[in-house]
Amino acid sequence: MIVSSAKPFEEIIKLLKDEDDIFIIGCGACAAKLHVGGEPEVLNMRQRLEEAGKHVVGWCIPSAACSVASFDSLVKKNPVIKEAKSILVMACGSGVSIVSKVAETPVYPSNNTESLGGRSQGEVVPELCAMCGDCKVYYFGGICPKGQCPKQLLNGPCGGSIEGKCEVDPEKDCVWELIFERLEKIGRLDLLEKIWTCEKAEG
Ligand code: SF4
Ligand code: SF4
């Protein structure tokens, strides 16, 4: 899941200051699950834009904003989009980029894209993976220090953690504590004997 959050409305209005006849595109995937691009948020955005004096020509929520085949495919389901002079995408940067690729009009983002994360037990878990293109997360018990350690340390903790919390971000647990606990639990502490010699961990 791509984790994104809603920009402040004031910022969106500033972005759209020279625009009118806006079409809003939400996202039925990550952004909907995160409540920043599903139907309630899109309808709320339409209302707020109209209250701010903007004309909203219509809206839609494709199954995923990052997977739009063509502008024609959007028109087929939402003919009114042809009247739009600009598009506001309530999704992550991938969704904005894909819509920009197919649309002739200017396309604006309503969200800030933050990280590759997930959701578990009703909670959003951000920054799980740094998308390094060379996955070695197994060696760390499924908890990635490239994504979750601010210093991206691959050979153990920095030593600055206090009571299990990260010295860079005391709100978070030190990921190396979590890695150790996890490897201990699955009986694979031996994996810690491996020394990683470069940033792009070689296994
Ligand atoms: S090693 Fe970490 S950053 Fe790289 S792909 Fe795997 S989980 Fe993502
Ligand atoms: S305290 Fe832990 S998570 Fe924080 S920077 Fe040091 S090793 Fe990384």
PDB file of C-alpha atoms and ligand atoms in Angstrom:
ATOM      1  CA  MET A   1       0.000   0.000   0.000  1.00  0.00           C
ATOM      2  CA  ILE A   2       1.217   3.475  -0.865  1.00  0.00           C
ATOM      3  CA  VAL A   3       0.675   5.668   2.165  1.00  0.00           C
ATOM      4  CA  SER A   4      -0.548   9.165   1.386  1.00  0.00           C
ATOM      5  CA  SER A   5      -2.185  11.891   3.437  1.00  0.00           C
ATOM      6  CA  ALA A   6      -4.486  14.751   2.502  1.00  0.00           C
ATOM      7  CA  LYS A   7      -2.919  18.136   1.828  1.00  0.00           C
ATOM      8  CA  PRO A   8      -4.440  21.013   3.792  1.00  0.00           C
ATOM      9  CA  PHE A   9      -7.439  22.363   1.871  1.00  0.00           C
ATOM     10  CA  GLU A  10      -5.846  25.837   1.801  1.00  0.00           C
ATOM     11  CA  GLU A  11      -2.916  24.402  -0.167  1.00  0.00           C
ATOM     12  CA  ILE A  12      -5.261  22.716  -2.652  1.00  0.00           C
ATOM     13  CA  ILE A  13      -7.182  25.943  -3.174  1.00  0.00           C
ATOM     14  CA  LYS A  14      -3.897  27.764  -3.781  1.00  0.00           C
ATOM     15  CA  LEU A  15      -2.894  25.144  -6.357  1.00  0.00           C
ATOM     16  CA  LEU A  16      -6.241  25.552  -8.090  1.00  0.00           C
ATOM     17  CA  LYS A  17      -6.348  29.352  -7.888  1.00  0.00           C
ATOM     18  CA  ASP A  18      -6.363  29.847 -11.676  1.00  0.00           C
ATOM     19  CA  GLU A  19      -8.485  26.791 -12.392  1.00  0.00           C
ATOM     20  CA  ASP A  20     -12.186  26.141 -12.744  1.00  0.00           C
ATOM     21  CA  ASP A  21     -14.417  23.419 -14.208  1.00  0.00           C
ATOM     22  CA  ILE A  22     -12.614  20.817 -12.172  1.00  0.00           C
ATOM     23  CA  PHE A  23     -13.074  17.056 -12.406  1.00  0.00           C
ATOM     24  CA  ILE A  24     -12.126  15.063  -9.303  1.00  0.00           C
ATOM     25  CA  ILE A  25     -10.605  11.588  -9.593  1.00  0.00           C
ATOM     26  CA  GLY A  26     -10.366   9.500  -6.437  1.00  0.00           C
ATOM     27  CA  CYS A  27      -8.760   6.103  -6.036  1.00  0.00           C
ATOM     28  CA  GLY A  28     -10.536   2.897  -5.064  1.00  0.00           C
ATOM     29  CA  ALA A  29      -7.347   1.260  -3.823  1.00  0.00           C
ATOM     30  CA  CYS A  30      -4.869   2.625  -1.254  1.00  0.00           C
ATOM     31  CA  ALA A  31      -6.273   6.153  -1.004  1.00  0.00           C
ATOM     32  CA  ALA A  32      -9.791   4.846  -0.358  1.00  0.00           C
ATOM     33  CA  LYS A  33      -8.555   2.479   2.326  1.00  0.00           C
ATOM     34  CA  LEU A  34      -6.683   5.341   3.952  1.00  0.00           C
ATOM     35  CA  HIS A  35      -9.758   7.609   3.750  1.00  0.00           C
ATOM     36  CA  VAL A  36      -7.988  10.200   1.588  1.00  0.00           C
ATOM     37  CA  GLY A  37      -9.475   9.352  -1.833  1.00  0.00           C
ATOM     38  CA  GLY A  38     -12.617   7.245  -1.460  1.00  0.00           C
ATOM     39  CA  GLU A  39     -16.193   8.348  -2.128  1.00  0.00           C
ATOM     40  CA  PRO A  40     -16.814  10.208   1.166  1.00  0.00           C
ATOM     41  CA  GLU A  41     -13.594  12.200   0.740  1.00  0.00           C
ATOM     42  CA  VAL A  42     -14.278  12.943  -2.940  1.00  0.00           C
ATOM     43  CA  LEU A  43     -17.816  14.161  -2.157  1.00  0.00           C
ATOM     44  CA  ASN A  44     -16.468  16.256   0.698  1.00  0.00           C
ATOM     45  CA  MET A  45     -13.840  17.755  -1.612  1.00  0.00           C
ATOM     46  CA  ARG A  46     -16.503  18.565  -4.213  1.00  0.00           C
ATOM     47  CA  GLN A  47     -18.579  20.364  -1.581  1.00  0.00           C
ATOM     48  CA  ARG A  48     -15.618  22.322  -0.236  1.00  0.00           C
ATOM     49  CA  LEU A  49     -14.475  23.353  -3.715  1.00  0.00           C
ATOM     50  CA  GLU A  50     -17.983  24.503  -4.584  1.00  0.00           C
ATOM     51  CA  GLU A  51     -18.220  26.435  -1.337  1.00  0.00           C
ATOM     52  CA  ALA A  52     -14.931  28.063  -2.324  1.00  0.00           C
ATOM     53  CA  GLY A  53     -16.512  29.204  -5.599  1.00  0.00           C
ATOM     54  CA  LYS A  54     -15.140  26.530  -7.915  1.00  0.00           C
ATOM     55  CA  HIS A  55     -17.281  24.678 -10.437  1.00  0.00           C
ATOM     56  CA  VAL A  56     -16.851  20.912 -10.163  1.00  0.00           C
ATOM     57  CA  VAL A  57     -18.007  19.255 -13.384  1.00  0.00           C
ATOM     58  CA  GLY A  58     -17.966  15.748 -11.972  1.00  0.00           C
ATOM     59  CA  TRP A  59     -16.036  13.044 -10.211  1.00  0.00           C
ATOM     60  CA  CYS A  60     -15.181   9.371 -10.415  1.00  0.00           C
ATOM     61  CA  ILE A  61     -13.353   6.739  -8.455  1.00  0.00           C
ATOM     62  CA  PRO A  62     -11.468   4.275 -10.664  1.00  0.00           C
ATOM     63  CA  SER A  63     -10.497   0.984  -9.032  1.00  0.00           C
ATOM     64  CA  ALA A  64      -6.958   2.379  -8.845  1.00  0.00           C
ATOM     65  CA  ALA A  65      -5.849   5.846  -9.988  1.00  0.00           C
ATOM     66  CA  CYS A  66      -2.429   4.408 -10.842  1.00  0.00           C
ATOM     67  CA  SER A  67      -3.999   2.031 -13.349  1.00  0.00           C
ATOM     68  CA  VAL A  68      -5.932   4.110 -15.872  1.00  0.00           C
ATOM     69  CA  ALA A  69      -5.644   2.675 -19.388  1.00  0.00           C
ATOM     70  CA  SER A  70      -6.401   5.818 -21.377  1.00  0.00           C
ATOM     71  CA  PHE A  71      -8.313   9.088 -21.335  1.00  0.00           C
ATOM     72  CA  ASP A  72     -10.969   7.410 -23.507  1.00  0.00           C
ATOM     73  CA  SER A  73     -11.523   4.789 -20.831  1.00  0.00           C
ATOM     74  CA  LEU A  74     -12.252   7.606 -18.363  1.00  0.00           C
ATOM     75  CA  VAL A  75     -14.557   9.353 -20.866  1.00  0.00           C
ATOM     76  CA  LYS A  76     -16.444   6.133 -21.534  1.00  0.00           C
ATOM     77  CA  LYS A  77     -17.519   5.911 -17.905  1.00  0.00           C
ATOM     78  CA  ASN A  78     -17.617   9.664 -17.199  1.00  0.00           C
ATOM     79  CA  PRO A  79     -18.408  11.613 -20.427  1.00  0.00           C
ATOM     80  CA  VAL A  80     -18.564  14.860 -18.438  1.00  0.00           C
ATOM     81  CA  ILE A  81     -14.802  14.742 -17.903  1.00  0.00           C
ATOM     82  CA  LYS A  82     -14.475  16.182 -21.436  1.00  0.00           C
ATOM     83  CA  GLU A  83     -15.861  19.475 -20.069  1.00  0.00           C
ATOM     84  CA  ALA A  84     -13.166  19.708 -17.409  1.00  0.00           C
ATOM     85  CA  LYS A  85     -10.419  22.304 -17.709  1.00  0.00           C
ATOM     86  CA  SER A  86      -8.425  20.708 -14.902  1.00  0.00           C
ATOM     87  CA  ILE A  87      -8.337  17.517 -12.864  1.00  0.00           C
ATOM     88  CA  LEU A  88      -7.749  17.042  -9.153  1.00  0.00           C
ATOM     89  CA  VAL A  89      -6.461  13.563  -8.268  1.00  0.00           C
ATOM     90  CA  MET A  90      -7.072  12.320  -4.734  1.00  0.00           C
ATOM     91  CA  ALA A  91      -4.452   9.582  -4.746  1.00  0.00           C
ATOM     92  CA  CYS A  92      -0.725   9.051  -4.377  1.00  0.00           C
ATOM     93  CA  GLY A  93       1.877  10.475  -6.762  1.00  0.00           C
ATOM     94  CA  SER A  94       1.633   7.388  -8.972  1.00  0.00           C
ATOM     95  CA  GLY A  95      -2.051   8.063  -9.526  1.00  0.00           C
ATOM     96  CA  VAL A  96      -1.378  11.727 -10.310  1.00  0.00           C
ATOM     97  CA  SER A  97       1.370  10.722 -12.743  1.00  0.00           C
ATOM     98  CA  ILE A  98      -0.735   8.161 -14.586  1.00  0.00           C
ATOM     99  CA  VAL A  99      -3.668  10.559 -14.947  1.00  0.00           C
ATOM    100  CA  SER A 100      -1.229  13.269 -16.159  1.00  0.00           C
ATOM    101  CA  LYS A 101       0.067  10.802 -18.733  1.00  0.00           C
ATOM    102  CA  VAL A 102      -3.364  10.340 -20.322  1.00  0.00           C
ATOM    103  CA  ALA A 103      -5.007  13.738 -19.787  1.00  0.00           C
ATOM    104  CA  GLU A 104      -4.563  16.892 -21.899  1.00  0.00           C
ATOM    105  CA  THR A 105      -5.603  19.211 -19.052  1.00  0.00           C
ATOM    106  CA  PRO A 106      -3.497  20.219 -16.025  1.00  0.00           C
ATOM    107  CA  VAL A 107      -3.625  17.622 -13.247  1.00  0.00           C
ATOM    108  CA  TYR A 108      -3.229  18.523  -9.547  1.00  0.00           C
ATOM    109  CA  PRO A 109      -2.548  16.364  -6.491  1.00  0.00           C
ATOM    110  CA  SER A 110      -4.667  16.596  -3.365  1.00  0.00           C
ATOM    111  CA  ASN A 111      -2.461  14.236  -1.368  1.00  0.00           C
ATOM    112  CA  ASN A 112       1.109  14.027  -0.130  1.00  0.00           C
ATOM    113  CA  THR A 113       2.731  10.654  -0.844  1.00  0.00           C
ATOM    114  CA  GLU A 114       4.656   9.453   2.176  1.00  0.00           C
ATOM    115  CA  SER A 115       5.887   5.888   1.964  1.00  0.00           C
ATOM    116  CA  LEU A 116       5.323   2.279   1.083  1.00  0.00           C
ATOM    117  CA  GLY A 117       3.529   0.879   4.071  1.00  0.00           C
ATOM    118  CA  GLY A 118       0.588  -1.256   5.009  1.00  0.00           C
ATOM    119  CA  ARG A 119      -2.341  -1.652   7.327  1.00  0.00           C
ATOM    120  CA  SER A 120      -2.777  -4.171  10.107  1.00  0.00           C
ATOM    121  CA  GLN A 121      -5.320  -4.487  12.901  1.00  0.00           C
ATOM    122  CA  GLY A 122      -6.948  -1.253  11.794  1.00  0.00           C
ATOM    123  CA  GLU A 123      -3.716   0.744  11.954  1.00  0.00           C
ATOM    124  CA  VAL A 124      -1.727   2.279   9.134  1.00  0.00           C
ATOM    125  CA  VAL A 125       1.887   1.129   9.302  1.00  0.00           C
ATOM    126  CA  PRO A 126       4.094   3.512   7.279  1.00  0.00           C
ATOM    127  CA  GLU A 127       7.634   3.170   5.924  1.00  0.00           C
ATOM    128  CA  LEU A 128       7.841  -0.598   5.717  1.00  0.00           C
ATOM    129  CA  CYS A 129       9.938  -0.786   2.566  1.00  0.00           C
ATOM    130  CA  ALA A 130      12.353   1.615   0.863  1.00  0.00           C
ATOM    131  CA  MET A 131      11.822  -0.096  -2.523  1.00  0.00           C
ATOM    132  CA  CYS A 132      15.524  -0.839  -2.912  1.00  0.00           C
ATOM    133  CA  GLY A 133      14.993  -3.256  -5.786  1.00  0.00           C
ATOM    134  CA  ASP A 134      17.001  -6.014  -4.127  1.00  0.00           C
ATOM    135  CA  CYS A 135      14.868  -7.521  -1.381  1.00  0.00           C
ATOM    136  CA  LYS A 136      16.762  -9.100   1.476  1.00  0.00           C
ATOM    137  CA  VAL A 137      14.122  -8.625   4.157  1.00  0.00           C
ATOM    138  CA  TYR A 138      14.146 -12.339   4.999  1.00  0.00           C
ATOM    139  CA  TYR A 139      17.567 -11.914   6.603  1.00  0.00           C
ATOM    140  CA  PHE A 140      16.049  -9.399   8.993  1.00  0.00           C
ATOM    141  CA  GLY A 141      13.084 -11.517  10.027  1.00  0.00           C
ATOM    142  CA  GLY A 142      10.742  -9.695   7.644  1.00  0.00           C
ATOM    143  CA  ILE A 143      11.386  -6.292   9.229  1.00  0.00           C
ATOM    144  CA  CYS A 144      13.351  -4.076   6.907  1.00  0.00           C
ATOM    145  CA  PRO A 145      16.064  -1.799   8.349  1.00  0.00           C
ATOM    146  CA  LYS A 146      16.422  -0.064   4.972  1.00  0.00           C
ATOM    147  CA  GLY A 147      12.816   1.076   5.240  1.00  0.00           C
ATOM    148  CA  GLN A 148      12.455   1.414   8.989  1.00  0.00           C
ATOM    149  CA  CYS A 149      15.831   2.452  10.456  1.00  0.00           C
ATOM    150  CA  PRO A 150      16.409   6.192   9.834  1.00  0.00           C
ATOM    151  CA  LYS A 151      20.133   5.443   9.446  1.00  0.00           C
ATOM    152  CA  GLN A 152      19.433   2.393   7.268  1.00  0.00           C
ATOM    153  CA  LEU A 153      21.880   0.336   9.325  1.00  0.00           C
ATOM    154  CA  LEU A 154      22.167  -3.250   8.120  1.00  0.00           C
ATOM    155  CA  ASN A 155      24.593  -4.692  10.671  1.00  0.00           C
ATOM    156  CA  GLY A 156      22.859  -3.961  13.946  1.00  0.00           C
ATOM    157  CA  PRO A 157      21.786  -0.970  15.982  1.00  0.00           C
ATOM    158  CA  CYS A 158      23.604   2.342  16.206  1.00  0.00           C
ATOM    159  CA  GLY A 159      23.763   2.134  19.987  1.00  0.00           C
ATOM    160  CA  GLY A 160      21.774   5.295  20.543  1.00  0.00           C
ATOM    161  CA  SER A 161      18.458   3.690  21.320  1.00  0.00           C
ATOM    162  CA  ILE A 162      16.960   4.525  24.716  1.00  0.00           C
ATOM    163  CA  GLU A 163      14.617   2.015  26.341  1.00  0.00           C
ATOM    164  CA  GLY A 164      13.990   0.401  22.988  1.00  0.00           C
ATOM    165  CA  LYS A 165      13.112   3.661  21.244  1.00  0.00           C
ATOM    166  CA  CYS A 166      14.901   5.066  18.194  1.00  0.00           C
ATOM    167  CA  GLU A 167      17.315   7.911  18.935  1.00  0.00           C
ATOM    168  CA  VAL A 168      16.341   9.683  15.707  1.00  0.00           C
ATOM    169  CA  ASP A 169      12.596   9.290  16.217  1.00  0.00           C
ATOM    170  CA  PRO A 170      11.769   8.493  19.849  1.00  0.00           C
ATOM    171  CA  GLU A 171       8.135   7.959  18.874  1.00  0.00           C
ATOM    172  CA  LYS A 172       9.188   4.743  17.169  1.00  0.00           C
ATOM    173  CA  ASP A 173      10.662   1.504  18.434  1.00  0.00           C
ATOM    174  CA  CYS A 174      14.274   0.919  17.410  1.00  0.00           C
ATOM    175  CA  VAL A 175      13.813  -1.381  14.444  1.00  0.00           C
ATOM    176  CA  TRP A 176      16.854  -3.405  15.481  1.00  0.00           C
ATOM    177  CA  GLU A 177      15.141  -4.318  18.758  1.00  0.00           C
ATOM    178  CA  LEU A 178      12.186  -5.568  16.702  1.00  0.00           C
ATOM    179  CA  ILE A 179      14.448  -7.485  14.324  1.00  0.00           C
ATOM    180  CA  PHE A 180      16.214  -9.171  17.234  1.00  0.00           C
ATOM    181  CA  GLU A 181      12.925 -10.127  18.919  1.00  0.00           C
ATOM    182  CA  ARG A 182      11.529 -11.481  15.667  1.00  0.00           C
ATOM    183  CA  LEU A 183      14.605 -13.544  14.800  1.00  0.00           C
ATOM    184  CA  GLU A 184      14.713 -14.892  18.345  1.00  0.00           C
ATOM    185  CA  LYS A 185      11.058 -15.865  18.095  1.00  0.00           C
ATOM    186  CA  ILE A 186      11.537 -17.797  14.856  1.00  0.00           C
ATOM    187  CA  GLY A 187      14.792 -19.367  16.050  1.00  0.00           C
ATOM    188  CA  ARG A 188      16.969 -17.653  13.430  1.00  0.00           C
ATOM    189  CA  LEU A 189      19.311 -15.444  15.432  1.00  0.00           C
ATOM    190  CA  ASP A 190      22.058 -17.036  13.326  1.00  0.00           C
ATOM    191  CA  LEU A 191      21.016 -14.714  10.484  1.00  0.00           C
ATOM    192  CA  LEU A 192      22.546 -11.854  12.470  1.00  0.00           C
ATOM    193  CA  GLU A 193      26.000 -13.359  11.918  1.00  0.00           C
ATOM    194  CA  LYS A 194      25.901 -12.242   8.320  1.00  0.00           C
ATOM    195  CA  ILE A 195      27.875  -9.048   7.681  1.00  0.00           C
ATOM    196  CA  TRP A 196      26.515  -6.734   5.052  1.00  0.00           C
ATOM    197  CA  THR A 197      29.344  -4.943   3.322  1.00  0.00           C
ATOM    198  CA  CYS A 198      27.603  -2.347   1.193  1.00  0.00           C
ATOM    199  CA  GLU A 199      24.458  -0.281   1.162  1.00  0.00           C
ATOM    200  CA  LYS A 200      22.847  -2.581  -1.367  1.00  0.00           C
ATOM    201  CA  ALA A 201      22.929  -5.692   0.827  1.00  0.00           C
ATOM    202  CA  GLU A 202      24.472  -8.655  -0.944  1.00  0.00           C
ATOM    203  CA  GLY A 203      23.334 -12.109   0.116  1.00  0.00           C
TER     204      GLY A 203
HETATM  205  S1  SF4 B   1      15.147  -5.130   1.352  1.00  0.00           S
HETATM  206 FE1  SF4 B   1      13.759  -3.717   2.379  1.00  0.00          FE
HETATM  207  S2  SF4 B   1      13.770  -1.895   1.073  1.00  0.00           S
HETATM  208 FE2  SF4 B   1      14.579  -3.568  -0.165  1.00  0.00          FE
HETATM  209  S3  SF4 B   1      12.731  -4.377  -1.239  1.00  0.00           S
HETATM  210 FE3  SF4 B   1      13.042  -5.616   0.634  1.00  0.00          FE
HETATM  211  S4  SF4 B   1      11.713  -4.650   2.178  1.00  0.00           S
HETATM  212 FE4  SF4 B   1      11.994  -3.148   0.510  1.00  0.00          FE
HETATM  213  S1  SF4 B   2      18.033   3.727  17.312  1.00  0.00           S
HETATM  214 FE1  SF4 B   2      17.682   1.881  16.075  1.00  0.00          FE
HETATM  215  S2  SF4 B   2      16.195   2.462  14.471  1.00  0.00           S
HETATM  216 FE2  SF4 B   2      17.036   4.357  15.378  1.00  0.00          FE
HETATM  217  S3  SF4 B   2      18.741   4.932  14.064  1.00  0.00           S
HETATM  218 FE3  SF4 B   2      19.612   3.707  15.728  1.00  0.00          FE
HETATM  219  S4  SF4 B   2      19.575   1.586  14.951  1.00  0.00           S
HETATM  220 FE4  SF4 B   2      18.251   2.777  13.610  1.00  0.00          FE
END
